[in-house]
Coordinates of C-alpha atoms and ligand atoms in Angstrom, one line a residue:
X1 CA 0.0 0.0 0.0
X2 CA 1.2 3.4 -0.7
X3 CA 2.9 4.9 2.6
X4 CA 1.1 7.9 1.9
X5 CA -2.0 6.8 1.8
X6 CA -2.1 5.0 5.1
X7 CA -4.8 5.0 8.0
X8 CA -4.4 5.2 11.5
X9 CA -6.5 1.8 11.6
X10 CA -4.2 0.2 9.1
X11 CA -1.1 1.4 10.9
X12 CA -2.4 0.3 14.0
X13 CA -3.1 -3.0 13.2
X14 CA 0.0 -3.5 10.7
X15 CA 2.2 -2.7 13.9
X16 CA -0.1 -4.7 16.7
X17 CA 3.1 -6.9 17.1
X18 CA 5.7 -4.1 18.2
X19 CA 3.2 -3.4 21.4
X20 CA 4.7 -5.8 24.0
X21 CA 1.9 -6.9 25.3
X22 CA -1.8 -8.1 24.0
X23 CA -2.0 -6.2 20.5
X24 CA -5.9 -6.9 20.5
X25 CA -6.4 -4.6 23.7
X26 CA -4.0 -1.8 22.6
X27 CA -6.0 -1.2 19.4
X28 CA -8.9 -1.1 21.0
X29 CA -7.6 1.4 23.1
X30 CA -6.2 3.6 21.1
X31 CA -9.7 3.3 18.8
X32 CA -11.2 4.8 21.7
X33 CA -9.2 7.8 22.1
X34 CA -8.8 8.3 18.6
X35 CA -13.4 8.5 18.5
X36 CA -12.8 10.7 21.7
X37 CA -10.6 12.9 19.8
X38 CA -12.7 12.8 16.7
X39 CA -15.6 14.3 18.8
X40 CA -13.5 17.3 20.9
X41 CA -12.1 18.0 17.4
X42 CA -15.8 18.6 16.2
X43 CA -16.6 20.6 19.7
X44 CA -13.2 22.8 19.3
X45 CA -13.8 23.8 16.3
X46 CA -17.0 25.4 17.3
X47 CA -15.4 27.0 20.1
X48 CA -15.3 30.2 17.7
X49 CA -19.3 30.3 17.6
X50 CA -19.4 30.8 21.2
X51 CA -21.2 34.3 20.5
X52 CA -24.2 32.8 17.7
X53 CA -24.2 29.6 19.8
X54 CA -23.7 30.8 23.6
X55 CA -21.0 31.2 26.1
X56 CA -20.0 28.7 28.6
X57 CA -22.6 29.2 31.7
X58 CA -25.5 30.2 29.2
X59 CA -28.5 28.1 28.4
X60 CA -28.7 26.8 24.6
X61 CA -31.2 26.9 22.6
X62 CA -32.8 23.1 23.5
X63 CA -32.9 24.2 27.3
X64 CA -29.6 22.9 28.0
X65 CA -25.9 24.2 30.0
X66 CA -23.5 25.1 27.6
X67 CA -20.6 23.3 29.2
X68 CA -17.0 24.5 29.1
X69 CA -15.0 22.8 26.9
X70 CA -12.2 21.3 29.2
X71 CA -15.3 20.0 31.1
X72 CA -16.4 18.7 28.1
X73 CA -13.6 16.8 26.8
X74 CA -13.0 15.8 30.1
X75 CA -16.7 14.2 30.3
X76 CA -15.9 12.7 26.1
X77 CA -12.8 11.2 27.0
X78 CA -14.0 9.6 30.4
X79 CA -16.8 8.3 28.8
X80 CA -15.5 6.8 25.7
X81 CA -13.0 5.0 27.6
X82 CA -15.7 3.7 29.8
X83 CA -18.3 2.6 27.4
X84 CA -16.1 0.3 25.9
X85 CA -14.7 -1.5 28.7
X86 CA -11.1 -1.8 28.2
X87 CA -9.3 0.2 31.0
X88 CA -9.6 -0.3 34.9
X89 CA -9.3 3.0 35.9
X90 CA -8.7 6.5 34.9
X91 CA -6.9 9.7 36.1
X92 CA -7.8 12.9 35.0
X93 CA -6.4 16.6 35.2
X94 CA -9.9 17.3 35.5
X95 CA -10.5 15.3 38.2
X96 CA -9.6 15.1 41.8
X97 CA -9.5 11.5 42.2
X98 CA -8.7 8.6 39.9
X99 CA -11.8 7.2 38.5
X100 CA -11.9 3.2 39.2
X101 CA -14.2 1.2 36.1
X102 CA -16.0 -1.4 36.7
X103 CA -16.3 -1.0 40.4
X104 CA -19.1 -3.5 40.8
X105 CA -17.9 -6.2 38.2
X106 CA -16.1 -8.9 40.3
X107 CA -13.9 -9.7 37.2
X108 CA -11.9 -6.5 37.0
X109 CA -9.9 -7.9 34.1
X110 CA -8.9 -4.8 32.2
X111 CA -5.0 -4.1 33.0
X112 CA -4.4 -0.3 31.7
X113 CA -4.9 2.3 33.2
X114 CA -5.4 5.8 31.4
X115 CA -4.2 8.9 32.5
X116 CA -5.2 11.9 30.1
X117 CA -5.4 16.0 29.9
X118 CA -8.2 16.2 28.2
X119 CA -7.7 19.5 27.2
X120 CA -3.9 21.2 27.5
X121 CA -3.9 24.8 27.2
X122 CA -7.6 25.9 27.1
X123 CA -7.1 29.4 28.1
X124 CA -6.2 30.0 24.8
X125 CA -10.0 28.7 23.2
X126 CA -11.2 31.8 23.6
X127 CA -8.6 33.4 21.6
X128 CA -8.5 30.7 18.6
X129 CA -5.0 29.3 19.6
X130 CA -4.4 25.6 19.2
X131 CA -5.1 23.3 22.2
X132 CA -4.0 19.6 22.9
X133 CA -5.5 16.8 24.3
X134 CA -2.3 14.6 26.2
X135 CA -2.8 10.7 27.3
X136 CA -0.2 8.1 28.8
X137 CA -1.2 4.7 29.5
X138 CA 0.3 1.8 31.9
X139 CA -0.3 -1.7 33.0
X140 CA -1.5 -2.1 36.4
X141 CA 0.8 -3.1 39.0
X142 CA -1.9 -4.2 41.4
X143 CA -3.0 -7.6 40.7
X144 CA -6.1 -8.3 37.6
X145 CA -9.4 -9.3 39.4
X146 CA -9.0 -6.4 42.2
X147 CA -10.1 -3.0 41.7
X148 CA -7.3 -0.1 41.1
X149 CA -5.1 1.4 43.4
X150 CA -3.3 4.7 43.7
X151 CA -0.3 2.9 43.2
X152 CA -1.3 1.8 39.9
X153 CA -1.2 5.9 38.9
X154 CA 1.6 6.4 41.0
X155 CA 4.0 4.6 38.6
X156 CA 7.2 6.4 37.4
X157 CA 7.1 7.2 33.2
X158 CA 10.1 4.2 32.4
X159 CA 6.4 2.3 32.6
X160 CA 4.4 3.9 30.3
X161 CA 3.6 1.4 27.4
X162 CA 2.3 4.7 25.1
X163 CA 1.4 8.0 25.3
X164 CA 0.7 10.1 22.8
X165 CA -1.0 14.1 21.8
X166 CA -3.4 15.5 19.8
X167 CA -3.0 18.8 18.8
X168 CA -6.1 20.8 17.4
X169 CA -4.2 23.0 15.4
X170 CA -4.4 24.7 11.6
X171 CA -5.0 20.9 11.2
X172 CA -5.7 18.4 13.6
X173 CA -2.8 15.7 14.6
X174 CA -2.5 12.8 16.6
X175 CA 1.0 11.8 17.7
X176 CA 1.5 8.4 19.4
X177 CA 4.2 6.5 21.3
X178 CA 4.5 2.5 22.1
X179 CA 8.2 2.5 22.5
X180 CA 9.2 1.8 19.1
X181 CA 9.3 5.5 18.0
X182 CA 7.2 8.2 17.3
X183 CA 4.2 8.5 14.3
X184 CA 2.1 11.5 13.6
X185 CA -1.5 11.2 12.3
X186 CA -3.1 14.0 10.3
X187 CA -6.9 13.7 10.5
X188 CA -8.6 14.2 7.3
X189 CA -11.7 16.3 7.8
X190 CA -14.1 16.0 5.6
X191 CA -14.3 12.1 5.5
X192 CA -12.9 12.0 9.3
X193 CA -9.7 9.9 8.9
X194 CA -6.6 10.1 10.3
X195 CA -3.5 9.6 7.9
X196 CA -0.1 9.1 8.6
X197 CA 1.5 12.4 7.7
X198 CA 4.5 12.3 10.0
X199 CA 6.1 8.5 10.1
X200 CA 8.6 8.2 12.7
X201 CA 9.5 11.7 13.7
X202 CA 12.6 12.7 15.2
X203 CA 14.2 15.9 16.9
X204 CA 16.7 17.2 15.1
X205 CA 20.0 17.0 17.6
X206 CA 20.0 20.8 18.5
X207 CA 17.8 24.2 17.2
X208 CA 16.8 27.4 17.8
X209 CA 14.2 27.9 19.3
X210 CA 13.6 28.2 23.0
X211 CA 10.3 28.7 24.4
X212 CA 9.6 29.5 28.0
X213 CA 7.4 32.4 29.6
X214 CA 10.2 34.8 30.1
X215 CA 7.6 37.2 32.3
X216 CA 8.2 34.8 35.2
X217 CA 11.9 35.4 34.6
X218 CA 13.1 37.6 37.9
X219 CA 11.6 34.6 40.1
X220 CA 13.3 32.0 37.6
X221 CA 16.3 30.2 39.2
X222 CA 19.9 31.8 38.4
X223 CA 20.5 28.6 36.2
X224 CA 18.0 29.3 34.2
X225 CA 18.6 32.8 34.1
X226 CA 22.0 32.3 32.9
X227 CA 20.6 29.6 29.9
X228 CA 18.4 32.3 28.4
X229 CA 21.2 34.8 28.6
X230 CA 23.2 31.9 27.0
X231 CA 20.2 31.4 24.1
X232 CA 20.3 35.3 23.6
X233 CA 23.8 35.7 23.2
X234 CA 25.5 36.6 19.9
X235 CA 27.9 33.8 20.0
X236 CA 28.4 30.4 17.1
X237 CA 24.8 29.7 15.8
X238 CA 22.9 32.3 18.3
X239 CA 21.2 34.1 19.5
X240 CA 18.4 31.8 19.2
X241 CA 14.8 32.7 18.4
X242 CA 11.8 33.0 21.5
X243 CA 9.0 31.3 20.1
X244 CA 6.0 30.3 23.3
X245 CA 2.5 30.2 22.4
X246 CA 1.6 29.0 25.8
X247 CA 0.2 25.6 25.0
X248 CA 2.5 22.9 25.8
X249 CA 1.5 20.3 22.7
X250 CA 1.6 22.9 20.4
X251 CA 5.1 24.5 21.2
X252 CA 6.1 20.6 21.9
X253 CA 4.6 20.0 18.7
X254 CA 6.7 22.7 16.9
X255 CA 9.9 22.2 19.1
X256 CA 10.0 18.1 17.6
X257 CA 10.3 19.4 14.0
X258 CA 12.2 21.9 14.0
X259 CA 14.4 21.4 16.8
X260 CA 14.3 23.8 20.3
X261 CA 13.6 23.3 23.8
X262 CA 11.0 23.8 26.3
X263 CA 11.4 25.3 29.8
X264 CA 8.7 25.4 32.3
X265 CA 11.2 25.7 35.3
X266 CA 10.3 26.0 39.3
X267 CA 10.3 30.3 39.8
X268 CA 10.0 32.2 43.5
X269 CA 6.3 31.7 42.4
X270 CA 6.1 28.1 41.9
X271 CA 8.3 25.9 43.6
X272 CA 7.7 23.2 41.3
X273 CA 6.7 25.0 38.2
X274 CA 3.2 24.6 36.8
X275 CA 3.0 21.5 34.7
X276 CA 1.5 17.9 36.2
X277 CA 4.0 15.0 36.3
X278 CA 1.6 12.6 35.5
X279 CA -0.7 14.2 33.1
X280 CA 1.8 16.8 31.1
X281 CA 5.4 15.6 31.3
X282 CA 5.7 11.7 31.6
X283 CA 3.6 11.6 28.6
X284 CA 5.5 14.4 26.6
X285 CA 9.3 12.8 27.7
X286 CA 8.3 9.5 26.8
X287 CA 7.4 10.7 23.4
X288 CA 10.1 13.2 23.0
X289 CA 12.6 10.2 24.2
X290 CA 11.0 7.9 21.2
X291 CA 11.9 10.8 18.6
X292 CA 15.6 11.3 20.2
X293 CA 14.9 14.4 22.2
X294 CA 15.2 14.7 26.4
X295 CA 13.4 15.5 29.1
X296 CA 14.5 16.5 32.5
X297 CA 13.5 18.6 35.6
X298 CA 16.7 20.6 35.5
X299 CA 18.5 17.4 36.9
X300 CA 17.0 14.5 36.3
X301 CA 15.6 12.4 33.8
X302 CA 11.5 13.3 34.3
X303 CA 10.8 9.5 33.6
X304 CA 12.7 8.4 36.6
X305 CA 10.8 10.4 38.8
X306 CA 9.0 8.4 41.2
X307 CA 5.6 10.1 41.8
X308 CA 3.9 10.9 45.2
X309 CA 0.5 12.1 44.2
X310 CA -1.9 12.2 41.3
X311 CA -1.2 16.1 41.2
X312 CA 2.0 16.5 41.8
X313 CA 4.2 19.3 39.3
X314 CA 7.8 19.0 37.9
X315 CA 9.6 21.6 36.3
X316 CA 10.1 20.3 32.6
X317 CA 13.0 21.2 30.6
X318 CA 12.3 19.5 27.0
X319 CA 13.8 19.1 23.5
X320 CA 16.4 18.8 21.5
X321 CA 18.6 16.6 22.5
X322 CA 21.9 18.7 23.0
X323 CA 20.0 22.1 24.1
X324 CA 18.4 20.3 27.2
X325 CA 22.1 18.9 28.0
X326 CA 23.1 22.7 27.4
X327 CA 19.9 23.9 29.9
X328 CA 21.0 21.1 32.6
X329 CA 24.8 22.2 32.2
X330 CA 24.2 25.8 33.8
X331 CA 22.0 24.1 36.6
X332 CA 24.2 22.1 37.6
X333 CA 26.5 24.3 37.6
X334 CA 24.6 27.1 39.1
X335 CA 24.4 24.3 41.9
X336 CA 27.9 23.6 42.1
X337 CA 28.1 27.6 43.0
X338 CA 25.2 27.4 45.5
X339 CA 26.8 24.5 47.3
X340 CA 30.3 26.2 47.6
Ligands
AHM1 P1 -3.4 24.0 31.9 O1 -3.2 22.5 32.2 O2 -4.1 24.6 33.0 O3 -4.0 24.2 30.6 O4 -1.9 24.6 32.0 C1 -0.9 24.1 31.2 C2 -0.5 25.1 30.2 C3 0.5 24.5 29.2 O5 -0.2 24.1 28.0 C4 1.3 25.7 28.9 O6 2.6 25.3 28.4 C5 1.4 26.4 30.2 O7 0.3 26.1 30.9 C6 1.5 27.9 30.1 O8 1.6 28.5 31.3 P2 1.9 30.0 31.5 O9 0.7 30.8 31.1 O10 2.2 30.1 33.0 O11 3.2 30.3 30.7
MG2 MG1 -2.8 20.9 31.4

């Protein structure tokens, strides 16, 4: 079959043998998310009528709460993944608690879990600025037949068996992860397919683009500090170029083609930076891991981390491989100074 023309289905279930464990229950997975997707893509892209078809808060025309649309997607994702029976639990951004499925069905049998962002970035809806959706999915550790446990969240990102984005962008991709590297999807609206656009993308070894919210920098740490001066700095191939639209996939997104990294680092404000371990940065370092890029939180490799809480946040330095060794360079040795 001609590369070009191929379908997410077909991909899938050409490669059902490179997922370690039982192919049948990965694809059906991944079917899910990919209808969950499908359906957020369809409510997204109305986001722009909000003012014909009613804000968030309002009452529509049938009677009924217009709902926001992180809610939303939260609520789409949830219950795709439920309907179809093929995870055991469920941890959400949007939720406080992880969600355990089939509570009252003795069997239990399903063995992944699914932790998602169901919708990344979704300050910027109401300016027209592409979102993401992020997921990462494990194996249970507790035993099948037994209803989940936090400790089968809790599990450090060296387990993840995939992960993956979708970024509702000028177009709409999805980008997936199952260990063996790293394949973009390009959905096809009108007939509502995804195709593989991107096959096994790969960060180029070094860029130039950083992207990090440079208002936060007088709390930043001096490490960081010092890197930005470093990206700024007329010197070999720099100064490099800001580019941060303030929605992780999407600057991810841009980062993995064209080479850059991504700092969302602890500041005097946040003493562990903003973005969720388990929700925003295991999934994005497994990925950007599978494409050759890095992922650390300053110091250490974000996947190693082993997690404490469902909430819990990480600072997340991200990217090519050879800028985030550069970033991690004037940590440590900001450190080195500190511990003089
Ligand atoms: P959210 O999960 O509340 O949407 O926040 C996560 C988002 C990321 O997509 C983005 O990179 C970051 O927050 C931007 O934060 P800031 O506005 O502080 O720069
Ligand atoms: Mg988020």
């Amino acid at each position: 079959m001609d590369k070009k023309n191929k379908t997410l289905g077909e991909f899938v279930i050409e490669n059902q043998t490179s997922f370690q464990y039982s192919s049948g229950e990965f694809s059906r997975l991944i079917n899910a998310i990919r209808l969950a997707c499908k359906v957020v893509n369809h409510e997204v892209n109305k986001a722009g009528l909000v003012d014909i078809l009613g804000a968030a808060g309002d009452t529509n025309i049938q009677g009924e709460d217009q709902q926001k649309l992180d809610v939303m997607a939260n609520e789409i994702f949830i219950q795709t993944l439920k309907n179809r029976e093929i995870v055991c639990g469920i941890a959400s951004e949007e939720e406080d608690d992880f969600i355990t499925i089939n509570s009252h069905d003795e069997l239990h049998q399903n063995k992944y879990v699914v932790l998602i962002d169901p919708l990344d970035g979704s300050s910027n809806i109401d300016v027209n600025v592409s979102v993401g959706t992020i997921f990462s999915i494990y194996r249970r550790v507790t035993p099948v037949g037994t209803p989940v446990k936090l400790e089968d969240f809790l599990q450090p990102g060296i387990n993840q068996v995939a992960a993956g984005y979708i970024v509702y962008g000028t177009s709409t991709m999805l980008v997936y992860t199952t260990g063996h590297g790293v394949n973009g999807f390009t959905l096809n609206p009108a007939i509502g397919t995804f195709y593989l656009s991107h096959p096994d993308m790969q960060y180029p070894e070094t860029g130039k683009i950083y992207s990090v919210n440079e208002g936060n920098y007088i709390h930043f740490h001096q490490g960081v500090k010092d890197y930005i001066k470093y990206c700024q700095l007329e010197e070999e191939d720099r100064p490099y170029t800001s580019r941060y639209i303030g929605s992780l996939v999407s600057d991810f997104h841009r980062n993995m083609i064209k080479g850059g990294i991504y700092l969302y680092p602890k500041s005097s404000m946040a003493s562990n930076g903003k973005l969720r371990l388990l929700y925003e940065c295991n999934p994005m370092a497994f990925i950007a891991e599978q494409a050759n890029g890095k992922a650390s939180d300053g110091f250490t490799r974000i996947m190693e981390i082993q997690p404490t809480e469902l909430h819990e946040r990480v600072p997340f330095f991200c990217g090519s491989p050879k800028m985030v060794e550069k970033a991690e360079e004037f940590m440590a040795r900001q450190r080195d100074r500190e511990n003089q």
